[in-house]
Coordinates of C-alpha atoms in Angstrom, one line a residue:
M3 CA -151.8 -50.6 55.6
D4 CA -154.9 -48.5 55.2
K5 CA -156.9 -47.9 58.3
K6 CA -160.3 -49.5 58.1
K7 CA -163.5 -49.4 60.0
I8 CA -164.1 -52.8 61.4
G9 CA -167.1 -54.2 63.4
I10 CA -166.9 -57.5 65.3
L11 CA -169.9 -59.6 66.2
T12 CA -169.1 -61.9 69.0
F13 CA -170.1 -62.9 72.6
H14 CA -168.6 -59.8 74.1
N15 CA -171.3 -58.9 76.7
V16 CA -171.3 -62.0 78.9
Y17 CA -170.2 -62.4 82.5
N18 CA -167.8 -65.0 81.4
Y19 CA -164.0 -64.7 81.5
G20 CA -163.3 -66.4 78.2
G21 CA -166.1 -64.6 76.3
T22 CA -165.0 -61.2 77.5
L23 CA -161.3 -61.7 77.1
Q24 CA -161.5 -63.2 73.6
A25 CA -163.5 -60.2 72.5
F26 CA -160.8 -57.9 74.0
G27 CA -158.1 -60.0 72.4
L28 CA -159.4 -59.6 68.9
M29 CA -160.0 -55.9 69.3
Y30 CA -156.4 -55.5 70.6
A31 CA -155.0 -57.5 67.7
L32 CA -156.7 -55.1 65.3
R33 CA -155.9 -51.9 67.2
Q34 CA -154.2 -50.2 64.3
H35 CA -157.7 -50.0 62.7
D36 CA -160.9 -48.3 63.9
V37 CA -162.5 -51.3 65.7
L38 CA -165.8 -51.6 67.5
C39 CA -167.7 -54.5 69.0
V40 CA -171.2 -54.4 67.6
D41 CA -173.4 -54.3 70.7
Y42 CA -175.7 -57.0 69.6
I43 CA -178.0 -58.3 72.4
Q44 CA -178.9 -61.9 71.5
E45 CA -182.1 -62.7 73.4
A46 CA -181.5 -66.3 74.5
R47 CA -177.9 -65.6 75.6
D48 CA -178.9 -62.3 77.3
E49 CA -181.6 -64.2 79.3
H50 CA -179.1 -66.8 80.3
Y51 CA -176.6 -64.4 81.7
N52 CA -178.6 -61.4 82.8
S53 CA -182.1 -62.6 83.9
I54 CA -182.8 -63.9 87.4
V55 CA -185.6 -66.1 86.1
S56 CA -185.6 -68.0 82.8
K57 CA -188.1 -70.1 80.8
N58 CA -185.3 -72.6 80.5
Y59 CA -185.1 -73.2 84.2
S60 CA -187.4 -75.2 86.4
L61 CA -189.7 -73.5 88.9
K62 CA -187.4 -74.7 91.7
Q63 CA -184.3 -73.3 90.0
N64 CA -186.0 -69.9 89.3
I65 CA -187.1 -69.6 93.0
K66 CA -183.5 -70.5 94.0
N67 CA -182.1 -67.8 91.7
I68 CA -184.6 -65.2 93.0
I69 CA -183.4 -65.9 96.6
K70 CA -179.7 -66.0 95.7
K71 CA -179.4 -63.3 93.2
G72 CA -182.5 -61.1 93.8
I73 CA -182.5 -61.1 97.6
F74 CA -179.0 -61.9 98.7
K75 CA -177.4 -60.2 95.6
E76 CA -175.1 -63.1 94.9
G77 CA -172.5 -62.2 92.2
V78 CA -173.2 -58.5 92.3
Q79 CA -169.6 -57.5 93.0
K80 CA -168.3 -59.9 90.3
R81 CA -170.7 -58.3 87.8
K82 CA -169.5 -54.9 88.7
A83 CA -165.9 -56.0 88.1
F84 CA -166.9 -57.2 84.6
D85 CA -168.9 -54.0 83.9
L86 CA -165.8 -52.0 84.8
F87 CA -163.7 -54.0 82.3
F88 CA -166.4 -53.6 79.6
I89 CA -166.3 -49.8 80.1
K90 CA -162.5 -49.4 80.3
H91 CA -161.4 -51.9 77.6
L92 CA -164.2 -52.8 75.1
K93 CA -165.2 -50.2 72.6
L94 CA -168.8 -50.8 71.6
T95 CA -171.1 -49.3 69.0
K96 CA -173.1 -46.3 70.3
N97 CA -176.4 -48.2 69.8
K98 CA -177.5 -51.6 70.9
Y99 CA -179.1 -54.0 68.5
T100 CA -181.5 -56.8 69.1
S101 CA -182.6 -58.0 65.6
S102 CA -181.5 -58.3 62.0
E103 CA -183.7 -55.4 61.1
S104 CA -181.9 -53.1 63.6
L105 CA -178.5 -54.4 62.7
K106 CA -178.9 -53.2 59.1
E107 CA -178.1 -49.8 60.5
I108 CA -174.4 -50.7 60.7
E109 CA -174.1 -51.2 56.9
N110 CA -173.3 -47.5 56.8
I111 CA -170.7 -47.6 59.7
F112 CA -168.2 -50.3 58.8
D113 CA -165.9 -51.3 55.9
I114 CA -165.6 -54.8 57.2
L115 CA -167.6 -57.0 59.5
I116 CA -166.0 -59.9 61.3
S117 CA -167.8 -62.9 62.8
G118 CA -165.6 -63.2 65.8
S119 CA -164.5 -66.0 68.1
D120 CA -166.3 -68.0 70.8
Q121 CA -169.1 -70.4 70.1
I122 CA -171.2 -67.9 68.1
W123 CA -172.3 -70.6 65.6
N124 CA -173.4 -73.1 68.2
P125 CA -177.2 -73.4 68.2
F126 CA -177.0 -74.4 71.9
F127 CA -176.5 -70.8 72.7
S128 CA -179.4 -69.5 70.6
D129 CA -182.5 -71.5 71.6
G130 CA -181.5 -74.5 69.5
I131 CA -181.3 -72.6 66.1
I132 CA -178.5 -71.0 64.2
D133 CA -178.5 -67.3 64.8
T134 CA -177.8 -66.0 61.3
N135 CA -176.9 -62.5 62.7
Y136 CA -173.6 -64.1 63.7
L137 CA -173.3 -65.2 60.1
L138 CA -173.8 -61.6 59.2
G139 CA -176.9 -62.5 57.3
F140 CA -178.5 -59.1 57.9
T141 CA -176.4 -57.4 55.2
S142 CA -175.0 -58.0 51.7
K143 CA -173.4 -54.6 51.4
V144 CA -170.4 -54.9 53.7
K145 CA -167.3 -57.1 53.3
K146 CA -167.4 -60.1 55.6
M147 CA -164.9 -62.5 57.1
A148 CA -164.7 -64.9 60.1
Y149 CA -161.9 -65.1 62.7
A150 CA -161.8 -68.1 65.0
S151 CA -165.6 -68.6 64.9
S152 CA -166.6 -71.8 66.7
A153 CA -169.5 -74.2 67.3
G154 CA -167.8 -76.1 70.0
S155 CA -168.5 -79.8 69.7
Y156 CA -171.8 -79.3 67.9
S157 CA -172.4 -81.6 64.9
F158 CA -174.5 -79.8 62.2
S159 CA -177.3 -81.6 60.4
K160 CA -177.5 -81.5 56.6
E161 CA -180.1 -78.8 56.8
E162 CA -178.0 -76.7 59.1
K163 CA -175.0 -77.1 56.7
V164 CA -177.1 -75.7 53.9
I165 CA -177.9 -72.7 56.1
L166 CA -174.2 -72.2 56.9
A167 CA -173.2 -72.5 53.2
K168 CA -175.8 -70.0 52.1
Y169 CA -174.4 -67.2 54.3
L170 CA -170.7 -68.1 54.4
K171 CA -170.4 -68.0 50.6
E172 CA -170.6 -64.2 51.0
Y173 CA -167.4 -64.2 53.1
T174 CA -164.1 -63.2 51.7
K175 CA -162.2 -65.2 54.3
I176 CA -163.2 -67.9 56.8
G177 CA -161.0 -68.8 59.8
V178 CA -162.5 -71.1 62.4
R179 CA -161.1 -72.2 65.8
E180 CA -161.4 -76.0 65.7
S181 CA -160.5 -78.5 63.0
F182 CA -163.7 -80.3 63.9
L183 CA -165.7 -77.3 62.6
K184 CA -163.4 -77.0 59.5
E185 CA -164.1 -80.6 58.6
Q186 CA -167.8 -80.0 58.7
L187 CA -167.7 -76.8 56.7
D188 CA -165.3 -78.4 54.1
E189 CA -168.3 -80.5 53.0
V190 CA -170.2 -77.4 51.9
I191 CA -167.8 -74.6 51.2
A192 CA -164.1 -74.2 50.1
G193 CA -161.3 -72.3 51.6
V194 CA -161.9 -72.7 55.4
D195 CA -158.7 -72.3 57.6
T196 CA -158.1 -73.0 61.2
V197 CA -156.7 -70.2 63.4
L198 CA -155.9 -69.6 67.1
D199 CA -158.4 -68.2 69.6
P200 CA -157.9 -64.4 69.8
T201 CA -156.6 -64.6 73.4
L202 CA -153.5 -66.3 72.0
L203 CA -152.7 -63.5 69.5
L204 CA -151.5 -61.4 72.4
G205 CA -148.4 -62.1 74.5
A206 CA -148.0 -62.0 78.2
K207 CA -146.7 -58.4 78.0
D208 CA -149.9 -57.3 76.2
W209 CA -152.1 -59.0 78.8
R210 CA -150.3 -57.4 81.7
T211 CA -151.5 -54.0 80.4
V212 CA -155.0 -54.8 81.5
S213 CA -154.1 -56.9 84.6
K214 CA -155.1 -55.9 88.1
P215 CA -153.0 -57.2 91.0
L216 CA -154.5 -58.9 94.1
K217 CA -153.0 -58.9 97.6
I218 CA -152.0 -62.5 97.8
K219 CA -148.7 -63.3 99.4
D220 CA -148.7 -67.1 99.4
D221 CA -147.7 -69.3 96.5
F222 CA -150.7 -70.9 95.0
V223 CA -152.0 -73.5 92.7
L224 CA -154.8 -71.8 90.6
L225 CA -157.9 -73.9 90.3
Y226 CA -160.2 -72.8 87.6
S227 CA -163.0 -75.2 86.6
F228 CA -165.8 -73.7 84.6
D229 CA -168.2 -76.4 85.6
H230 CA -166.9 -76.9 89.2
N231 CA -165.4 -80.3 88.5
V232 CA -164.4 -82.2 91.7
T233 CA -161.6 -84.1 89.9
C234 CA -160.0 -80.7 89.2
L235 CA -160.1 -80.0 92.9
E236 CA -158.5 -83.4 93.7
I237 CA -155.7 -82.8 91.2
A238 CA -155.1 -79.3 92.5
N239 CA -154.6 -80.8 96.0
I240 CA -152.1 -83.3 94.6
V241 CA -150.2 -80.5 93.0
A242 CA -150.3 -78.2 96.0
K243 CA -149.0 -81.0 98.3
K244 CA -146.1 -81.7 96.0
L245 CA -145.2 -78.0 95.6
N246 CA -146.0 -77.1 99.3
C247 CA -148.4 -74.2 98.4
K248 CA -152.0 -73.2 98.7
V249 CA -155.0 -74.1 96.5
L250 CA -156.7 -70.9 95.3
S251 CA -160.1 -71.4 93.8
I252 CA -162.3 -69.0 91.7
C253 CA -165.0 -71.7 91.5
P254 CA -167.8 -70.8 93.9
K255 CA -169.4 -74.2 94.1
L256 CA -166.1 -75.7 95.3
F257 CA -165.5 -73.1 98.1
N258 CA -166.9 -75.2 100.9
N259 CA -164.6 -78.1 100.1
K260 CA -161.8 -78.6 102.6
G261 CA -159.3 -78.8 99.8
V262 CA -159.6 -75.1 99.0
D263 CA -157.3 -72.8 101.0
I264 CA -158.1 -69.5 99.3
A265 CA -161.5 -68.8 97.8
L266 CA -162.2 -65.7 95.7
N267 CA -165.7 -65.0 94.7
N268 CA -165.6 -61.6 93.0
V269 CA -162.8 -61.9 90.5
G270 CA -163.2 -59.8 87.4
P271 CA -161.4 -60.2 84.0
S272 CA -158.4 -58.1 85.0
E273 CA -157.9 -60.0 88.3
F274 CA -158.3 -63.3 86.4
I275 CA -155.4 -62.4 84.2
W276 CA -153.2 -61.5 87.2
L277 CA -154.0 -64.9 88.9
F278 CA -152.8 -66.8 85.8
D279 CA -149.7 -64.7 85.5
N280 CA -148.8 -65.3 89.2
A281 CA -149.9 -68.9 89.8
K282 CA -147.3 -71.4 90.7
Y283 CA -149.2 -74.0 88.8
V284 CA -152.6 -74.2 87.0
V285 CA -155.2 -76.9 87.2
T286 CA -158.2 -76.3 84.8
N287 CA -160.7 -77.9 82.6
S288 CA -161.5 -74.6 80.8
F289 CA -160.5 -73.9 77.3
H290 CA -159.6 -70.3 78.0
G291 CA -158.0 -71.4 81.3
T292 CA -155.7 -73.6 79.2
C293 CA -155.1 -70.7 76.8
F294 CA -153.9 -68.3 79.5
S295 CA -151.7 -71.1 81.0
V296 CA -149.9 -71.2 77.7
I297 CA -149.8 -67.4 77.3
F298 CA -148.0 -67.0 80.6
R299 CA -145.9 -70.2 80.0
K300 CA -147.2 -71.9 83.2
N301 CA -146.8 -75.4 84.3
F302 CA -150.4 -76.7 84.1
V303 CA -152.8 -79.6 83.5
S304 CA -156.0 -79.5 81.6
L305 CA -158.7 -82.0 82.6
Y306 CA -160.3 -83.7 79.6
K307 CA -163.9 -82.5 79.1
K308 CA -166.1 -85.2 77.6
N309 CA -168.9 -82.9 76.4
N310 CA -166.6 -80.5 74.5
P311 CA -163.0 -81.8 74.1
Y312 CA -162.1 -80.5 70.6
R313 CA -161.3 -76.9 71.6
V314 CA -158.5 -77.9 74.1
L315 CA -157.3 -80.9 72.2
N316 CA -156.9 -79.1 68.9
M317 CA -155.1 -76.1 70.4
L318 CA -152.7 -78.1 72.5
K319 CA -151.9 -80.6 69.7
I320 CA -150.7 -77.9 67.3
M321 CA -148.5 -76.4 70.1
G322 CA -146.9 -79.6 71.1
L323 CA -148.6 -79.8 74.5
S324 CA -151.0 -82.7 74.1
D325 CA -149.5 -84.4 77.1
R326 CA -151.0 -81.7 79.4
V327 CA -154.4 -83.3 79.1
V328 CA -155.3 -85.6 81.9
K329 CA -158.5 -87.6 82.5
T330 CA -158.1 -88.9 86.1
T331 CA -156.1 -88.3 89.2
G332 CA -154.2 -91.5 88.4
D333 CA -152.8 -89.8 85.3
M334 CA -150.8 -87.5 87.5
A335 CA -148.4 -90.4 88.4
N336 CA -147.0 -90.5 84.9
L337 CA -147.1 -86.8 84.2
N338 CA -144.0 -84.8 83.4
W339 CA -144.7 -82.0 85.9
E340 CA -142.4 -79.4 84.4
I341 CA -142.9 -78.0 80.9
D342 CA -139.8 -77.1 79.1
Y343 CA -141.2 -74.2 77.1
S344 CA -137.7 -73.5 75.5
L345 CA -138.4 -76.6 73.4
L346 CA -141.8 -75.4 72.4
E347 CA -141.2 -71.6 71.9
E348 CA -140.6 -71.9 68.2
T349 CA -143.7 -74.0 67.6
I350 CA -145.9 -71.7 69.7
E351 CA -144.6 -68.5 68.1
K352 CA -145.0 -70.0 64.6
E353 CA -148.7 -70.7 65.3
V354 CA -149.3 -67.2 66.8
R355 CA -147.5 -65.6 63.8
R356 CA -149.6 -67.7 61.3
S357 CA -152.9 -66.6 62.9
N358 CA -151.9 -63.0 63.1
Q359 CA -150.9 -63.1 59.5
F360 CA -154.2 -64.7 58.5
L361 CA -156.0 -61.8 60.2
S362 CA -153.9 -59.0 58.9
L363 CA -153.7 -60.3 55.3
A364 CA -157.5 -61.0 55.2
I365 CA -158.2 -57.4 56.1
E366 CA -155.5 -56.0 53.9
N367 CA -156.8 -57.9 50.8
I368 CA -160.5 -57.0 51.3

């Protein structure tokens, strides 16, 4: 295979485990090529993650953030851990870009541009409009493709589907993460496939190369809830009692609850990987928390998320793990606690192989 210069546009520069690790995953999967993440700074998302005050917050919330983040420096150590991971493991373009005009510069850098994974096509993350830079609309000179691009649970209007079709018709290959998005795109453009999130393209051995151990001696149930869900905490305690181990939480808003035995506030991406690898059991309502549970072949449950269920449901269905989704603590009574991965290995590996082949063949045939 010829070595190609590839640029990825995705949500790489966020203080979010899933966003950071999916960006690394796609780069790692393409490591035989010259790959860079395009350091595109999207204004709305940058404000959300990096600004102490925001026009989208109330006055009360902005004052609260000034006190917590500006005065008491809440989250500073965690951000440093993320920054270290960015520096060590994400290869970025030399320049930063903030507009379609500035992005035109990369026409002369890459052979291929990839609309990467995460919810880059979800208007919710770009002030309510589709950011056409994530549809690579700033150039017509470079070959384009999409890998595991997503819009979460967003339903596009007719007008928005016209916009999508306009830009996606220039793509040589389109792979999206959820069947929900494929079904919408099928109405306006042909040849859309579904593929796995980039984190799942790597095996446990690959992820351990960027893992960082923590000094935790006790067996623990890992609690990871992106939105600090109390039901997740209740389920984690049910599991911990059954397994006679501790509840370890990386959810700051749940730290004061009596059900948490070990609270970690400054976990970076590398430590995050180690925690999943070493957990006795995982309780999560996060899509990427579910992905890493599968990667490390953990016993786990994934709490149903009403506002964005498709990501988890789609991924677990194709891997034969739909029964790992629970909605209430009552569901635990009928749960098969142990997962026999030996029965699922062939299915999981087949899906991983299919997505890796989609990626390699799409690039090879451009």
